[in-house]
mmCIF file of C-alpha atoms and ligand atoms in Angstrom:
data_model
loop_
_atom_site.group_PDB
_atom_site.id
_atom_site.type_symbol
_atom_site.label_atom_id
_atom_site.label_comp_id
_atom_site.label_asym_id
_atom_site.label_seq_id
_atom_site.Cartn_x
_atom_site.Cartn_y
_atom_site.Cartn_z
ATOM 1 C CA UNK A 1 72.156 102.813 81.821
ATOM 2 C CA UNK A 2 71.885 99.010 81.595
ATOM 3 C CA UNK A 3 70.650 98.649 85.196
ATOM 4 C CA UNK A 4 72.727 95.554 85.960
ATOM 5 C CA UNK A 5 72.480 96.424 89.689
ATOM 6 C CA UNK A 6 68.872 97.609 89.758
ATOM 7 C CA UNK A 7 67.283 96.968 93.146
ATOM 8 C CA UNK A 8 70.625 96.294 94.864
ATOM 9 C CA UNK A 9 71.782 98.179 97.964
ATOM 10 C CA UNK A 10 75.536 98.687 98.165
ATOM 11 C CA UNK A 11 78.007 99.884 100.773
ATOM 12 C CA UNK A 12 81.345 101.057 99.400
ATOM 13 C CA UNK A 13 84.134 101.922 101.826
ATOM 14 C CA UNK A 14 86.701 104.502 100.802
ATOM 15 C CA UNK A 15 84.105 105.771 98.328
ATOM 16 C CA UNK A 16 85.132 109.428 98.230
ATOM 17 C CA UNK A 17 88.035 109.188 95.810
ATOM 18 C CA UNK A 18 90.135 106.927 93.616
ATOM 19 C CA UNK A 19 88.879 103.394 92.986
ATOM 20 C CA UNK A 20 86.038 103.637 95.531
ATOM 21 C CA UNK A 21 84.673 106.787 93.874
ATOM 22 C CA UNK A 22 84.725 105.076 90.465
ATOM 23 C CA UNK A 23 82.933 102.013 91.882
ATOM 24 C CA UNK A 24 80.272 104.157 93.573
ATOM 25 C CA UNK A 25 79.559 106.100 90.372
ATOM 26 C CA UNK A 26 79.481 102.903 88.274
ATOM 27 C CA UNK A 27 77.146 101.214 90.769
ATOM 28 C CA UNK A 28 74.804 104.223 90.806
ATOM 29 C CA UNK A 29 74.827 104.291 87.000
ATOM 30 C CA UNK A 30 73.836 100.606 86.999
ATOM 31 C CA UNK A 31 70.852 101.314 89.237
ATOM 32 C CA UNK A 32 72.193 100.478 92.721
ATOM 33 C CA UNK A 33 71.332 102.522 95.785
ATOM 34 C CA UNK A 34 74.674 103.240 97.449
ATOM 35 C CA UNK A 35 76.099 104.359 100.759
ATOM 36 C CA UNK A 36 79.706 105.521 100.544
ATOM 37 C CA UNK A 37 81.988 105.905 103.519
ATOM 38 C CA UNK A 38 85.471 107.179 104.254
ATOM 39 C CA UNK A 39 87.188 109.357 106.807
ATOM 40 C CA UNK A 40 86.917 112.525 104.641
ATOM 41 C CA UNK A 41 83.299 113.686 104.458
ATOM 42 C CA UNK A 42 84.062 116.423 101.895
ATOM 43 C CA UNK A 43 85.286 113.836 99.357
ATOM 44 C CA UNK A 44 82.170 111.763 99.946
ATOM 45 C CA UNK A 45 79.885 114.733 99.370
ATOM 46 C CA UNK A 46 81.691 115.549 96.123
ATOM 47 C CA UNK A 47 81.274 111.969 94.853
ATOM 48 C CA UNK A 48 77.602 111.890 95.860
ATOM 49 C CA UNK A 49 77.027 115.157 93.994
ATOM 50 C CA UNK A 50 78.314 113.569 90.765
ATOM 51 C CA UNK A 51 75.836 110.666 90.938
ATOM 52 C CA UNK A 52 72.138 110.737 89.984
ATOM 53 C CA UNK A 53 70.307 112.637 92.771
ATOM 54 C CA UNK A 54 69.693 110.491 95.875
ATOM 55 C CA UNK A 55 71.476 107.413 94.514
ATOM 56 C CA UNK A 56 74.625 107.820 96.622
ATOM 57 C CA UNK A 57 74.447 108.703 100.328
ATOM 58 C CA UNK A 58 77.628 109.736 102.179
ATOM 59 C CA UNK A 59 78.560 108.970 105.771
ATOM 60 C CA UNK A 60 81.925 109.387 107.481
ATOM 61 C CA UNK A 61 83.333 106.160 108.911
ATOM 62 C CA UNK A 62 86.745 104.912 109.954
ATOM 63 C CA UNK A 63 86.920 101.165 109.273
ATOM 64 C CA UNK A 64 89.656 100.780 111.873
ATOM 65 C CA UNK A 65 87.225 101.744 114.662
ATOM 66 C CA UNK A 66 84.437 99.408 115.736
ATOM 67 C CA UNK A 67 82.133 102.160 117.045
ATOM 68 C CA UNK A 68 82.459 104.072 113.807
ATOM 69 C CA UNK A 69 81.555 100.988 111.746
ATOM 70 C CA UNK A 70 78.571 100.263 114.057
ATOM 71 C CA UNK A 71 77.274 103.832 113.544
ATOM 72 C CA UNK A 72 77.719 103.537 109.772
ATOM 73 C CA UNK A 73 75.890 100.196 109.715
ATOM 74 C CA UNK A 74 73.011 101.704 111.720
ATOM 75 C CA UNK A 75 72.788 104.522 109.142
ATOM 76 C CA UNK A 76 72.712 101.996 106.264
ATOM 77 C CA UNK A 77 69.996 99.936 107.953
ATOM 78 C CA UNK A 78 67.961 103.077 108.613
ATOM 79 C CA UNK A 79 68.336 104.511 105.090
ATOM 80 C CA UNK A 80 68.394 101.348 102.941
ATOM 81 C CA UNK A 81 67.143 98.570 105.236
ATOM 82 C CA UNK A 82 70.391 96.586 104.760
ATOM 83 C CA UNK A 83 72.979 95.855 102.102
ATOM 84 C CA UNK A 84 73.097 93.366 99.231
ATOM 85 C CA UNK A 85 76.659 94.279 98.210
ATOM 86 C CA UNK A 86 79.610 95.278 100.393
ATOM 87 C CA UNK A 87 82.684 96.612 98.617
ATOM 88 C CA UNK A 88 85.619 96.648 101.033
ATOM 89 C CA UNK A 89 87.760 99.167 99.194
ATOM 90 C CA UNK A 90 89.173 101.417 101.958
ATOM 91 C CA UNK A 91 92.884 100.797 102.195
ATOM 92 C CA UNK A 92 96.210 102.323 103.108
ATOM 93 C CA UNK A 93 99.688 101.891 101.738
ATOM 94 C CA UNK A 94 103.254 102.059 103.047
ATOM 95 C CA UNK A 95 106.600 101.905 101.311
ATOM 96 C CA UNK A 96 110.246 101.739 102.305
ATOM 97 C CA UNK A 97 113.044 99.284 102.939
ATOM 98 C CA UNK A 98 112.136 96.292 105.116
ATOM 99 C CA UNK A 99 114.992 97.090 107.497
ATOM 100 C CA UNK A 100 113.657 100.624 108.097
ATOM 101 C CA UNK A 101 109.906 100.073 108.501
ATOM 102 C CA UNK A 102 108.761 99.894 112.122
ATOM 103 C CA UNK A 103 106.559 96.999 113.326
ATOM 104 C CA UNK A 104 103.824 99.541 114.210
ATOM 105 C CA UNK A 105 103.348 100.237 110.497
ATOM 106 C CA UNK A 106 102.409 96.582 109.962
ATOM 107 C CA UNK A 107 99.771 96.848 112.716
ATOM 108 C CA UNK A 108 98.360 100.032 111.183
ATOM 109 C CA UNK A 109 97.989 98.510 107.719
ATOM 110 C CA UNK A 110 96.610 95.225 109.065
ATOM 111 C CA UNK A 111 93.975 97.124 111.067
ATOM 112 C CA UNK A 112 92.613 98.843 107.940
ATOM 113 C CA UNK A 113 93.371 96.415 105.088
ATOM 114 C CA UNK A 114 92.378 93.215 106.909
ATOM 115 C CA UNK A 115 90.479 93.894 110.156
ATOM 116 C CA UNK A 116 88.548 96.728 108.468
ATOM 117 C CA UNK A 117 87.272 94.185 105.925
ATOM 118 C CA UNK A 118 86.205 91.901 108.786
ATOM 119 C CA UNK A 119 84.391 94.683 110.686
ATOM 120 C CA UNK A 120 82.436 96.023 107.726
ATOM 121 C CA UNK A 121 81.559 92.572 106.332
ATOM 122 C CA UNK A 122 80.331 91.302 109.710
ATOM 123 C CA UNK A 123 78.110 94.375 110.084
ATOM 124 C CA UNK A 124 76.025 93.321 107.051
ATOM 125 C CA UNK A 125 76.381 89.553 106.899
ATOM 126 C CA UNK A 126 73.470 88.421 109.038
ATOM 127 C CA UNK A 127 70.987 90.146 106.704
ATOM 128 C CA UNK A 128 72.649 88.602 103.650
ATOM 129 C CA UNK A 129 72.594 85.144 105.235
ATOM 130 C CA UNK A 130 68.912 85.533 106.157
ATOM 131 C CA UNK A 131 68.127 86.462 102.535
ATOM 132 C CA UNK A 132 70.419 83.676 101.244
ATOM 133 C CA UNK A 133 72.120 86.100 98.850
ATOM 134 C CA UNK A 134 74.710 88.832 98.850
ATOM 135 C CA UNK A 135 78.060 89.831 97.371
ATOM 136 C CA UNK A 136 81.199 90.863 99.183
ATOM 137 C CA UNK A 137 83.856 92.387 96.958
ATOM 138 C CA UNK A 138 87.259 92.962 98.549
ATOM 139 C CA UNK A 139 89.712 95.279 96.832
ATOM 140 C CA UNK A 140 93.050 93.581 97.490
ATOM 141 C CA UNK A 141 96.050 94.145 95.185
ATOM 142 C CA UNK A 142 98.572 92.309 93.062
ATOM 143 C CA UNK A 143 100.644 92.903 96.217
ATOM 144 C CA UNK A 144 98.369 90.229 97.721
ATOM 145 C CA UNK A 145 99.423 87.739 95.047
ATOM 146 C CA UNK A 146 103.154 88.176 94.573
ATOM 147 C CA UNK A 147 106.190 90.082 95.828
ATOM 148 C CA UNK A 148 106.207 93.869 95.604
ATOM 149 C CA UNK A 149 109.677 95.232 96.374
ATOM 150 C CA UNK A 150 109.888 97.985 98.992
ATOM 151 C CA UNK A 151 106.312 97.446 100.212
ATOM 152 C CA UNK A 152 106.560 94.667 102.830
ATOM 153 C CA UNK A 153 103.762 95.867 105.191
ATOM 154 C CA UNK A 154 101.406 96.516 102.266
ATOM 155 C CA UNK A 155 102.275 93.171 100.713
ATOM 156 C CA UNK A 156 101.744 91.337 104.011
ATOM 157 C CA UNK A 157 98.396 93.053 104.638
ATOM 158 C CA UNK A 158 97.088 92.446 101.110
ATOM 159 C CA UNK A 159 98.087 88.776 101.289
ATOM 160 C CA UNK A 160 95.907 88.875 104.423
ATOM 161 C CA UNK A 161 93.016 90.363 102.437
ATOM 162 C CA UNK A 162 93.327 87.584 99.866
ATOM 163 C CA UNK A 163 93.500 84.826 102.488
ATOM 164 C CA UNK A 164 90.543 86.320 104.317
ATOM 165 C CA UNK A 165 88.549 86.443 101.070
ATOM 166 C CA UNK A 166 89.081 82.726 100.494
ATOM 167 C CA UNK A 167 88.149 81.780 104.084
ATOM 168 C CA UNK A 168 85.042 83.971 104.017
ATOM 169 C CA UNK A 169 84.010 82.513 100.651
ATOM 170 C CA UNK A 170 84.343 78.960 101.901
ATOM 171 C CA UNK A 171 82.379 79.562 105.107
ATOM 172 C CA UNK A 172 79.659 81.558 103.350
ATOM 173 C CA UNK A 173 79.307 79.374 100.258
ATOM 174 C CA UNK A 174 76.329 77.372 101.523
ATOM 175 C CA UNK A 175 74.486 80.570 102.488
ATOM 176 C CA UNK A 176 74.415 81.935 98.932
ATOM 177 C CA UNK A 177 76.719 84.843 99.813
ATOM 178 C CA UNK A 178 79.709 85.230 97.495
ATOM 179 C CA UNK A 179 83.065 86.759 98.408
ATOM 180 C CA UNK A 180 85.684 87.610 95.808
ATOM 181 C CA UNK A 181 88.766 89.803 95.606
ATOM 182 C CA UNK A 182 89.910 92.161 92.893
ATOM 183 C CA UNK A 183 93.690 92.505 92.719
ATOM 184 C CA UNK A 184 94.563 95.697 90.852
ATOM 185 C CA UNK A 185 98.041 96.500 89.605
ATOM 186 C CA UNK A 186 98.984 100.186 89.418
ATOM 187 C CA UNK A 187 95.918 102.443 89.307
ATOM 188 C CA UNK A 188 95.911 106.191 88.700
ATOM 189 C CA UNK A 189 94.571 107.421 92.063
ATOM 190 C CA UNK A 190 95.721 109.707 94.901
ATOM 191 C CA UNK A 191 97.322 106.626 96.491
ATOM 192 C CA UNK A 192 100.072 106.873 93.874
ATOM 193 C CA UNK A 193 100.756 110.470 94.943
ATOM 194 C CA UNK A 194 101.222 109.192 98.503
ATOM 195 C CA UNK A 195 103.498 106.437 97.141
ATOM 196 C CA UNK A 196 105.583 109.084 95.338
ATOM 197 C CA UNK A 197 105.907 111.111 98.556
ATOM 198 C CA UNK A 198 107.004 108.014 100.490
ATOM 199 C CA UNK A 199 109.801 107.196 98.052
ATOM 200 C CA UNK A 200 110.760 110.825 97.390
ATOM 201 C CA UNK A 201 109.775 110.747 93.716
ATOM 202 C CA UNK A 202 107.829 113.189 91.590
ATOM 203 C CA UNK A 203 104.260 111.922 91.054
ATOM 204 C CA UNK A 204 104.222 111.904 87.237
ATOM 205 C CA UNK A 205 107.699 110.373 87.062
ATOM 206 C CA UNK A 206 106.621 107.576 89.447
ATOM 207 C CA UNK A 207 103.582 106.890 87.232
ATOM 208 C CA UNK A 208 105.876 106.610 84.182
ATOM 209 C CA UNK A 209 108.209 104.240 86.021
ATOM 210 C CA UNK A 210 105.318 102.052 87.215
ATOM 211 C CA UNK A 211 103.850 101.951 83.692
ATOM 212 C CA UNK A 212 107.172 100.660 82.357
ATOM 213 C CA UNK A 213 107.005 97.740 84.814
ATOM 214 C CA UNK A 214 103.845 96.411 83.123
ATOM 215 C CA UNK A 215 103.711 94.433 79.832
ATOM 216 C CA UNK A 216 100.975 96.793 78.560
ATOM 217 C CA UNK A 217 103.157 99.805 79.344
ATOM 218 C CA UNK A 218 100.535 101.835 81.183
ATOM 219 C CA UNK A 219 98.786 102.215 84.493
ATOM 220 C CA UNK A 220 95.098 101.530 84.985
ATOM 221 C CA UNK A 221 92.183 103.923 85.305
ATOM 222 C CA UNK A 222 89.879 103.501 88.333
ATOM 223 C CA UNK A 223 87.002 102.847 85.916
ATOM 224 C CA UNK A 224 88.712 99.649 84.731
ATOM 225 C CA UNK A 225 88.530 98.324 88.297
ATOM 226 C CA UNK A 226 84.936 99.529 88.685
ATOM 227 C CA UNK A 227 83.855 97.484 85.627
ATOM 228 C CA UNK A 228 84.884 94.244 87.361
ATOM 229 C CA UNK A 229 83.348 95.405 90.645
ATOM 230 C CA UNK A 230 80.001 95.835 88.830
ATOM 231 C CA UNK A 231 80.226 92.261 87.549
ATOM 232 C CA UNK A 232 81.147 90.858 90.984
ATOM 233 C CA UNK A 233 78.408 92.834 92.735
ATOM 234 C CA UNK A 234 75.667 91.686 90.365
ATOM 235 C CA UNK A 235 73.758 88.503 89.642
ATOM 236 C CA UNK A 236 75.906 87.689 86.577
ATOM 237 C CA UNK A 237 78.635 86.428 88.946
ATOM 238 C CA UNK A 238 76.318 84.509 91.292
ATOM 239 C CA UNK A 239 78.213 81.211 90.778
ATOM 240 C CA UNK A 240 81.643 82.685 91.439
ATOM 241 C CA UNK A 241 83.148 82.782 94.913
ATOM 242 C CA UNK A 242 86.579 82.689 96.553
ATOM 243 C CA UNK A 243 88.280 84.049 93.447
ATOM 244 C CA UNK A 244 91.119 86.566 93.260
ATOM 245 C CA UNK A 245 91.102 88.413 89.976
ATOM 246 C CA UNK A 246 94.083 90.466 88.871
ATOM 247 C CA UNK A 247 93.616 93.518 86.669
ATOM 248 C CA UNK A 248 97.231 94.440 86.243
ATOM 249 C CA UNK A 249 98.094 95.321 82.652
ATOM 250 C CA UNK A 250 99.578 91.860 82.286
ATOM 251 C CA UNK A 251 101.840 91.779 85.344
ATOM 252 C CA UNK A 252 102.304 88.097 86.334
ATOM 253 C CA UNK A 253 99.961 86.183 84.013
ATOM 254 C CA UNK A 254 98.137 83.089 85.244
HETATM 255 P P1 NAD B 301 93.116 106.254 97.721
HETATM 256 O O1 NAD B 301 94.155 106.527 98.742
HETATM 257 O O2 NAD B 301 92.953 107.179 96.592
HETATM 258 O O3 NAD B 301 91.711 106.037 98.418
HETATM 259 C C1 NAD B 301 91.593 105.237 99.562
HETATM 260 C C2 NAD B 301 90.297 105.549 100.239
HETATM 261 O O4 NAD B 301 90.227 104.767 101.438
HETATM 262 C C3 NAD B 301 90.187 107.016 100.665
HETATM 263 O O5 NAD B 301 88.867 107.445 100.426
HETATM 264 C C4 NAD B 301 90.468 106.968 102.155
HETATM 265 O O6 NAD B 301 89.821 107.998 102.880
HETATM 266 C C5 NAD B 301 89.867 105.617 102.505
HETATM 267 N N1 NAD B 301 90.395 105.107 103.758
HETATM 268 C C6 NAD B 301 91.681 104.888 104.106
HETATM 269 N N2 NAD B 301 91.755 104.477 105.379
HETATM 270 C C7 NAD B 301 90.483 104.434 105.846
HETATM 271 C C8 NAD B 301 89.909 104.083 107.073
HETATM 272 N N3 NAD B 301 90.645 103.733 108.131
HETATM 273 N N4 NAD B 301 88.562 104.132 107.188
HETATM 274 C C9 NAD B 301 87.801 104.516 106.156
HETATM 275 N N5 NAD B 301 88.281 104.865 104.955
HETATM 276 C C10 NAD B 301 89.615 104.830 104.815
HETATM 277 O O7 NAD B 301 93.455 104.794 97.190
HETATM 278 P P2 NAD B 301 92.926 103.933 95.956
HETATM 279 O O8 NAD B 301 94.066 103.772 95.039
HETATM 280 O O9 NAD B 301 91.633 104.405 95.448
HETATM 281 O O10 NAD B 301 92.785 102.548 96.732
HETATM 282 C C11 NAD B 301 91.556 101.885 96.948
HETATM 283 C C12 NAD B 301 91.872 100.438 97.267
HETATM 284 O O11 NAD B 301 92.552 99.843 96.165
HETATM 285 C C13 NAD B 301 92.808 100.265 98.464
HETATM 286 O O12 NAD B 301 92.402 99.142 99.217
HETATM 287 C C14 NAD B 301 94.156 100.012 97.821
HETATM 288 O O13 NAD B 301 95.018 99.301 98.664
HETATM 289 C C15 NAD B 301 93.749 99.247 96.598
HETATM 290 N N6 NAD B 301 94.733 99.266 95.511
HETATM 291 C C16 NAD B 301 95.143 100.439 94.954
HETATM 292 C C17 NAD B 301 96.082 100.404 93.925
HETATM 293 C C18 NAD B 301 96.602 101.640 93.228
HETATM 294 O O14 NAD B 301 97.578 101.527 92.435
HETATM 295 N N7 NAD B 301 96.015 102.811 93.425
HETATM 296 C C19 NAD B 301 96.589 99.165 93.471
HETATM 297 C C20 NAD B 301 96.133 98.012 94.085
HETATM 298 C C21 NAD B 301 95.201 98.060 95.091
#
C-alpha cells in the first residue's frame, strides 16, 4: 500500500460493481476511508467485504431521488464527518436506433447521468469549500466526447456530464475544489452485459466486436479506470481541474 489517499474521505456512487467497485477497492488500498452507494445493497456489502475491515462502508442510495441522496449524505457526515473526494460513477446506459428510442429514455438517463452528479456533488460541496480543498471525479464516457452510433440518449447524457464537469470546475476553481471527468472507452463490467441484451447480442461476442473497434484491440479492465481515479482523487492532481481524460484503448486520439 502506498497510501496516496491516506486521511481522505471518499464517497463513490455506484460502488457495488464494475468501475465503482474497482475505484472503491483501489481507494481503500491507498488508505482512504470510503462510503459506497448504489441501489443494490447486496453488491455494496460484497464490495465492502473485499476491502480492509472498516475501510468501506455501504449505504443504499438512488442518485435520481433527492431524499435518498439527503439520507446518504447524512450517513456520510455522521460516519466520516464529510467527504474530501466525491466520485460520481453511478450511471445507466441505453441503446437502439434514434428513430425508435422514446423521449422518456432521454429523461431517465439525464436524471441519473447528469442530475445525479449535481445532487451528490451539492450534498458535499459546502464542506469542501469551507476547507478550501476537495476533489470531484465524474465518470463520463468517450460517448461524452464524440459520436457513439446507436446510443443517442447515452451520448447526449454523457456530453451533459462533460459540460457539467467543465462548468463546475470553473465555478469552483477559486475555492480550491477540483472537478475532472474520466471518459472510459469500453470497460469489462456488467454494463456491457446490459448493452448486449439491448442489442440482442451474446455478451462475449459483443465484447469481441467492441475490442475490434479500438486501435489496441481490447477492452479495458475496471482497474485501469480506478488507477486514474486514484490520481484525480489525490493531492498529486491538485493543480488539474476541468479536464476530460479519455482512457479508451486509443479510440479518437487527441
Ligand atoms: P455497471 O452497470 O456495472 O454499474 C453501474 C453502477 O451504478 C451499479 O452499481 C448501479 O447500481 C449504479 N447505479 C445505476 N443507477 C443508479 C442510481 N439511480 N442510483 C444509484 N446507483 C445507480 O456499470 P459500469 O460499467 O461500472 O459503469 C460505471 C460508470 O462508468 C457509469 O457512469 C458508466 O456510464 C460509465 N462508463 C462505463 C463504460 C463501460 O464500458 N462499462 C464505458 C464508459 C463509461
